[in-house]
Amino acid sequence: MDFYSALYTKNHTTQKARGMSTQKPYKLLLLPGDGIGHEVMAEVKKLINWLESNSDLTFECQDDHIGGAAYDAYGHPFADQTLEKARKSDAIIMGAVGGPKWDDTPYDLRPEAGLLRLRKELGLFANLRPAIVFDALVDASSLKPDIVRGLDILIVRELTGGVYFGEPRGIEDLGDGKRRGFNTQTYTTDEITRIGAVAFDLARKRGNKVTSCEKANVMESGKLWREEITALHAKEFSDVTLEHMYADNCAMQLLRHPSQFDVIVTDNLFGDILSDEAAMLTGSLGMLPSASLGAPGVPGLYEPVHGSAPDIAGQGKANPLATLLSFSMALRYSLDEGEWADKIEQAAQSVLNSGTRTADIMAGGCTQITTSEMGDALIKELSNSLAKAA
Ligand code: NAD
C-alpha cells in the first residue's frame, strides 16, 4: 500500500492498526480557545466522561490554550509548548478562536494566527467539511426541502497550497501613484495527488463518486489539477466514479441540484468558497463540524466551522452539536472508532427529531434548551440506545 492509499482508510495509524488494545488511552489535546469555545468544549468533556464509563474506550486528555486565551497566557496565540503537546496527541479537538478583546493585537499575534500556525506546523493539508441536512432541520435551509432533503456531501479542500500561499505575492508601487497587488496560484503533482487520494479513499466509504473542481478552461494550474486527478484515478482509483467540473459551475449546481454530489475535491481558494456555500445548504453554523488532516501518523485537528460567537458567549445559547460532531469525526478518522461515531451521529439526529433545539435552530413547536442541556440530551439518547441494544 502506498503512502496515499494508506491515508484515511487507515490514517491515521490508529491505535487499532498499531495493534494496541482499545484499552490503551487515546491521547487528546483539548483546545477550547475563546468565546463560546469554552462552553461547547465542556459538552465534549461530558461526552468523553460518558464514553469512559459506558464503553471500553479510554482517553488521556490534556487542556491547553489557543487564540486570544493563549496570547493572554503565553504572549503567543499558539505557543511552542502547546505545539509539543499537539504533536504527541492522537487527535486535537478545538473550540474557536477570536474576539473583540484582541482586535488591536499585532497581525501575526492575533488569535487566528494561532490556528494558522497549528495547521501549518502539523502540515494539515486536507480539510474535510461534511454538509449534511438532518431530516428535522430540513426547513432551516434557504433552499426548498425537496432539494436538500437527505443531503450528504463531503467537501475535501486542499488547505496548505494554492493562491493563499503561492510566491511571489505582494503589493508593489507602480511609481505613478498607482499600485499593483498580486498573488500566485501554484500546485505541484504531489500536492494534487495527495489531496486527490484522500478524496477517492473517502468516496469509497461513501457514495463512491468524486467531483473534482477547478478552472482548467482559464488557468494552467487548473489544467494540471485535472490531468493529475485523471491520471491518479486511472492508476489507483478506477473503481470510483470521477467527474470534472468547473468551479463556477459547481457553485451553481450546489444550489440547483446538490444531491448529485458525493465527494467534492478542490483547491484552497475554490474550496474556501464552495465549502461555505455547501454549509449554508444545511441551515445553521452551529451544526457544522470539520476535520483537518495531514500525513499518516500526524494528529488530525477537529473543530466546528463556526467562530467564537462573542455576541452569545457566556449565555448558554451556543449550539454544541458542531463541536460534538467534530469530536465524532475524530473518533472516525483519527481513532478508527467509526462505530461510536455512528452512534453519536444517530443520537444527534434523535435529539433533533425529539424537538429540543438550541436558539440557533429553534422552530415552531420545539422546546428551546441551553448549551449544557443539549449536551445532556445527546448523552441521554446515547444511554437510551445502549439500553435498547442490551
Ligand atoms: P461566528 O461564527 O463566531 O458567529 C457568526 C454568527 O453565528 C453569530 O451570530 C453567532 O452568535 C452565531 N453562531 C456561531 N456559532 C454558533 C453556535 N455554535 N451556536 C449558535 N450560534 C452560533 O463568526 P463571526 O461573528 O464572524 O466571528 C467571531 C469571531 O470568531 C471573530 O474573532 C472571528 O475571527 C472568529 N472566527 C474564528 C473561527 C475559528 O476559530 N475557526 C472561524 C470563524 C470566525
XYZ file of C-alpha atoms and ligand atoms in Angstrom:
434
model
C 0.000 0.000 0.000
C 1.481 3.333 -0.949
C 1.596 6.484 1.096
C -1.571 7.999 -0.287
C -3.699 4.902 -0.075
C -2.574 4.459 3.486
C -4.075 7.800 4.270
C -7.568 7.812 5.568
C -8.785 4.314 5.368
C -6.090 3.635 7.720
C -4.726 7.006 8.998
C -4.165 7.587 10.685
C -2.087 4.943 12.097
C -4.693 4.272 14.640
C -4.436 2.551 17.958
C -6.132 -0.481 16.477
C -3.874 -0.517 13.423
C -0.884 -0.298 15.720
C -2.128 -3.481 17.325
C -2.854 -1.789 20.606
C -5.793 -2.720 22.737
C -8.598 -0.237 22.726
C -7.958 -0.119 26.471
C -4.863 1.961 25.726
C -5.951 5.561 26.242
C -6.381 7.778 23.218
C -4.396 10.940 23.743
C -6.492 14.037 23.127
C -5.427 17.651 23.253
C -8.430 19.863 24.049
C -8.122 23.500 22.996
C -11.307 25.400 23.906
C -9.926 28.733 22.649
C -12.084 31.822 23.100
C -15.726 32.895 23.478
C -18.208 30.033 23.158
C -15.248 27.658 22.661
C -15.280 27.020 26.424
C -18.981 26.265 26.588
C -19.023 23.860 23.652
C -15.824 22.107 24.821
C -17.446 21.485 28.219
C -20.023 19.356 26.388
C -17.272 17.388 24.618
C -15.730 16.669 28.019
C -19.086 15.397 29.286
C -19.289 13.069 26.288
C -15.731 11.821 26.848
C -16.578 11.080 30.508
C -19.719 9.241 29.431
C -17.751 7.148 26.901
C -15.216 6.233 29.555
C -17.995 4.961 31.818
C -20.050 3.247 29.135
C -17.603 1.785 26.605
C -14.172 0.206 26.517
C -12.700 3.487 25.232
C -10.325 5.378 27.477
C -8.864 8.814 26.961
C -5.915 10.756 28.280
C -6.959 14.398 27.879
C -4.801 17.454 28.183
C -6.147 21.002 28.132
C -4.302 23.987 26.759
C -4.827 27.415 25.250
C -5.091 28.635 21.674
C -6.068 32.004 20.214
C -6.668 35.025 22.409
C -6.568 32.931 25.580
C -3.085 31.681 24.613
C -1.942 35.215 23.815
C -3.055 36.302 27.283
C -1.425 33.305 28.993
C 1.767 32.872 26.943
C 2.147 36.011 24.795
C 1.565 33.954 21.608
C -1.713 32.617 20.120
C -0.188 29.141 19.716
C 2.813 28.599 21.965
C 5.686 26.155 21.382
C 4.795 24.109 24.440
C 1.257 23.627 23.126
C 2.644 22.554 19.753
C 4.717 19.887 21.513
C 1.584 18.576 23.257
C -0.236 18.614 19.896
C 2.478 16.540 18.212
C 2.246 13.903 20.949
C -1.536 13.540 20.778
C -3.696 11.216 18.656
C -6.192 13.988 17.880
C -6.731 17.640 18.691
C -10.210 18.983 19.442
C -10.606 22.739 19.195
C -13.430 25.133 20.091
C -13.000 28.507 18.369
C -10.656 31.468 18.438
C -11.045 35.234 18.261
C -12.935 38.101 19.795
C -13.018 41.899 20.033
C -10.642 41.887 23.011
C -7.752 41.084 20.632
C -8.785 43.356 17.725
C -5.777 45.629 18.236
C -3.235 42.826 18.679
C -0.465 42.833 16.029
C -1.494 40.846 12.916
C 0.897 37.931 13.484
C -0.184 37.573 17.121
C -3.932 37.707 16.526
C -5.982 34.703 17.711
C -6.491 33.452 14.130
C -2.700 33.337 13.636
C -2.579 30.655 16.340
C -4.880 28.399 14.361
C -2.911 29.000 11.146
C 0.307 28.080 12.964
C -1.194 24.848 14.284
C -2.363 23.824 10.773
C 0.967 24.789 9.204
C 3.259 23.139 11.776
C 1.377 19.847 11.532
C 1.093 20.011 7.714
C -2.686 19.583 7.810
C -3.268 19.685 4.057
C -6.761 18.130 3.806
C -9.792 19.955 5.130
C -12.943 17.842 5.335
C -16.259 19.642 5.613
C -19.383 17.499 5.606
C -22.617 19.225 4.580
C -25.393 17.031 5.947
C -29.032 18.029 6.157
C -30.637 16.377 9.175
C -34.276 15.456 8.473
C -35.527 17.501 11.422
C -33.751 20.621 10.122
C -34.794 20.415 6.502
C -36.841 23.616 6.860
C -33.820 25.553 8.194
C -32.189 25.541 4.742
C -32.714 28.514 2.470
C -33.436 26.031 -0.336
C -36.696 24.140 -0.791
C -36.998 20.998 1.391
C -37.337 18.796 -1.720
C -33.912 19.947 -2.945
C -31.966 19.443 0.297
C -33.745 16.517 1.983
C -31.260 13.711 2.712
C -28.301 15.780 1.518
C -24.907 14.336 2.466
C -21.934 15.967 0.713
C -18.309 15.907 1.769
C -16.083 18.739 0.558
C -12.369 17.942 0.574
C -10.415 21.193 0.320
C -6.656 21.437 -0.195
C -5.531 23.551 2.747
C -1.818 24.288 2.582
C -1.136 25.258 -1.055
C -2.547 27.383 -3.869
C -3.012 31.088 -4.103
C -3.131 31.721 -0.328
C 0.482 30.599 -0.001
C 1.996 30.942 -3.513
C 5.015 33.169 -4.130
C 5.580 35.799 -5.362
C 2.914 37.790 -3.595
C 2.670 41.392 -2.548
C 1.632 44.935 -3.373
C 4.091 46.920 -5.478
C 4.349 50.599 -6.215
C 3.998 51.351 -9.910
C 5.676 54.704 -9.469
C 2.861 56.758 -10.992
C 0.828 56.974 -7.806
C -0.769 53.642 -8.620
C -0.116 50.195 -7.191
C -0.359 46.546 -8.247
C -1.457 43.705 -5.952
C -0.521 40.146 -6.905
C -0.704 36.560 -5.679
C 0.409 33.328 -7.303
C -1.715 30.227 -7.760
C 0.583 27.221 -7.782
C 0.116 23.465 -7.407
C 2.550 20.586 -7.878
C 1.849 16.977 -8.855
C 2.437 15.823 -5.262
C 0.112 18.408 -3.762
C -2.673 17.438 -6.176
C -2.290 13.674 -5.916
C -2.164 13.560 -2.114
C -5.429 15.507 -1.762
C -6.943 13.562 -4.684
C -6.108 10.265 -2.947
C -7.813 11.450 0.235
C -10.971 12.254 -1.738
C -11.015 8.947 -3.642
C -10.366 6.941 -0.465
C -13.200 8.682 1.361
C -15.567 8.277 -1.620
C -15.030 4.512 -1.480
C -16.517 4.536 2.007
C -19.487 6.705 0.946
C -21.235 7.093 -2.413
C -18.150 6.128 -4.481
C -18.201 9.318 -6.553
C -15.719 12.210 -6.729
C -16.343 15.550 -8.430
C -13.054 17.390 -8.987
C -13.401 21.165 -9.385
C -11.015 23.683 -10.909
C -10.910 26.231 -13.726
C -8.962 24.204 -16.291
C -10.516 26.346 -19.020
C -8.672 29.506 -17.952
C -5.877 28.511 -15.524
C -2.767 26.384 -16.148
C -2.804 25.240 -12.513
C -6.360 24.049 -13.136
C -5.297 22.190 -16.282
C -2.551 20.433 -14.312
C -5.022 19.682 -11.494
C -7.389 17.984 -13.974
C -4.600 15.996 -15.656
C -3.114 14.763 -12.367
C -6.501 13.795 -10.890
C -7.336 11.923 -14.121
C -4.003 10.063 -14.029
C -4.353 9.188 -10.335
C -7.868 7.928 -10.938
C -6.755 5.687 -13.836
C -3.803 4.338 -11.847
C -5.320 3.642 -8.441
C -8.993 4.509 -8.158
C -10.738 3.488 -11.393
C -13.491 1.787 -9.336
C -14.620 5.246 -8.132
C -16.773 7.383 -10.443
C -14.890 10.572 -11.331
C -16.303 13.696 -12.898
C -14.617 17.029 -13.541
C -16.485 20.289 -13.155
C -15.502 23.929 -13.474
C -15.645 25.545 -10.043
C -18.138 28.222 -11.132
C -20.483 25.546 -12.474
C -20.098 23.656 -9.176
C -21.184 26.784 -7.280
C -24.305 26.865 -9.454
C -25.002 23.115 -9.257
C -24.761 23.186 -5.439
C -27.842 25.418 -5.433
C -29.617 23.785 -8.378
C -29.201 20.062 -7.740
C -26.949 19.461 -4.709
C -27.815 15.776 -4.310
C -25.798 14.960 -7.474
C -22.629 15.323 -5.330
C -20.951 12.817 -3.044
C -17.324 13.962 -2.505
C -16.127 17.248 -3.999
C -12.360 17.743 -4.146
C -10.945 21.144 -4.916
C -8.126 23.589 -4.253
C -7.681 26.008 -1.386
C -9.396 29.064 -2.893
C -12.345 27.338 -4.577
C -12.691 25.059 -1.532
C -12.934 28.051 0.772
C -15.903 29.384 -1.177
C -17.635 26.129 -2.166
C -17.472 24.682 1.376
C -19.121 27.784 2.839
C -21.787 27.642 0.149
C -22.449 23.936 0.776
C -22.520 24.566 4.525
C -25.284 27.082 4.144
C -27.477 24.480 2.433
C -27.717 22.864 5.859
C -29.139 25.878 7.699
C -27.054 26.601 10.789
C -23.431 27.293 11.629
C -23.985 25.620 14.985
C -24.378 22.233 13.270
C -21.230 22.132 11.123
C -18.168 20.068 12.081
C -14.830 19.881 10.260
C -11.584 17.954 10.217
C -8.111 18.952 9.019
C -5.814 16.027 8.350
C -2.186 15.548 7.389
C 0.153 12.684 6.611
C -0.248 9.285 8.296
C 0.718 9.408 11.951
C 0.100 13.153 12.250
C -2.759 14.000 14.647
C -5.859 15.429 12.986
C -7.437 18.696 14.070
C -11.192 18.662 14.662
C -13.139 21.881 15.101
C -16.547 23.387 14.448
C -16.821 25.613 11.382
C -18.204 28.487 13.450
C -16.181 31.131 15.251
C -16.126 32.227 18.885
C -19.533 33.985 18.624
C -18.753 36.828 21.080
C -22.367 38.025 20.758
C -23.677 34.975 22.648
C -20.596 33.881 24.643
C -21.238 33.001 28.301
C -25.025 32.956 27.885
C -25.641 29.240 27.449
C -27.049 29.880 23.967
C -24.345 28.218 21.848
C -25.225 25.049 19.975
C -22.584 22.476 20.974
C -23.509 19.973 18.234
C -20.910 21.248 15.704
C -18.146 20.571 18.246
C -19.659 17.286 19.427
C -19.900 16.164 15.782
C -16.272 17.295 15.262
C -15.310 15.015 18.147
C -17.282 12.275 16.420
C -15.196 12.888 13.255
C -12.067 12.455 15.411
C -13.376 9.073 16.546
C -13.956 8.108 12.896
C -10.849 9.467 11.167
C -8.085 9.556 13.788
C -9.075 6.868 16.283
C -10.721 4.316 13.975
C -13.771 4.157 16.236
C -16.321 4.613 13.451
C -18.999 2.619 15.274
C -19.007 5.127 18.114
C -19.029 7.978 15.613
C -22.132 6.436 14.021
C -23.805 6.152 17.422
C -23.078 9.788 18.301
C -24.388 10.996 14.945
C -27.556 8.911 15.328
C -28.031 10.297 18.843
C -27.741 13.861 17.478
C -30.369 13.001 14.859
C -32.688 11.625 17.587
C -32.277 14.718 19.776
C -33.272 16.929 16.849
C -36.193 14.656 15.962
C -37.436 14.902 19.540
C -37.959 18.643 19.076
C -35.427 20.010 21.544
C -33.341 22.789 19.983
C -30.822 25.469 20.858
C -31.817 29.010 19.862
C -29.978 28.992 16.517
C -32.062 26.090 15.165
C -35.284 26.818 17.065
C -38.519 26.214 15.177
C -42.236 26.426 15.954
C -43.481 23.634 18.208
C -39.998 22.839 19.538
C -38.602 23.350 23.058
C -35.629 25.685 23.448
C -32.743 24.344 25.519
C -29.327 25.593 26.626
C -25.846 24.526 25.536
C -25.483 22.274 28.544
C -28.967 20.781 28.141
C -28.151 19.923 24.514
C -25.040 18.031 25.662
C -27.143 16.228 28.284
C -29.819 15.386 25.705
C -27.234 13.807 23.389
C -25.866 11.696 26.233
C -29.388 10.658 27.255
C -30.047 9.450 23.685
C -26.773 7.503 23.721
C -27.716 5.905 27.061
C -31.158 5.017 25.705
C -29.706 3.402 22.605
C -27.252 1.385 24.723
C -30.088 0.250 26.989
C -32.167 -0.817 23.964
C -29.258 -2.758 22.499
C -28.593 -4.578 25.816
P -19.095 33.377 14.311
O -19.152 32.049 13.637
O -18.417 33.418 15.611
O -20.604 33.885 14.536
C -21.491 34.189 13.453
C -22.942 34.145 13.969
O -23.314 32.775 14.198
C -23.140 34.858 15.299
O -24.397 35.468 15.308
C -23.083 33.765 16.331
O -23.830 34.029 17.508
C -23.687 32.584 15.560
N -23.094 31.316 15.996
C -21.836 30.863 15.736
N -21.634 29.672 16.304
C -22.785 29.360 16.927
C -23.202 28.241 17.707
N -22.390 27.191 17.961
N -24.454 28.237 18.202
C -25.289 29.251 17.974
N -24.958 30.342 17.233
C -23.716 30.386 16.727
O -18.463 34.384 13.285
P -18.049 35.921 13.498
O -19.044 36.605 14.381
O -17.814 36.439 12.133
O -16.631 35.887 14.229
C -16.462 35.998 15.643
C -15.017 35.728 15.974
O -14.714 34.347 15.639
C -14.039 36.577 15.165
O -12.980 36.932 16.013
C -13.566 35.647 14.054
O -12.280 35.976 13.585
C -13.556 34.324 14.778
N -13.688 33.152 13.911
C -12.981 32.057 14.300
C -13.109 30.886 13.581
C -12.364 29.668 14.080
O -11.988 29.629 15.240
N -12.164 28.651 13.261
C -13.946 30.811 12.470
C -14.693 31.935 12.121
C -14.550 33.106 12.865
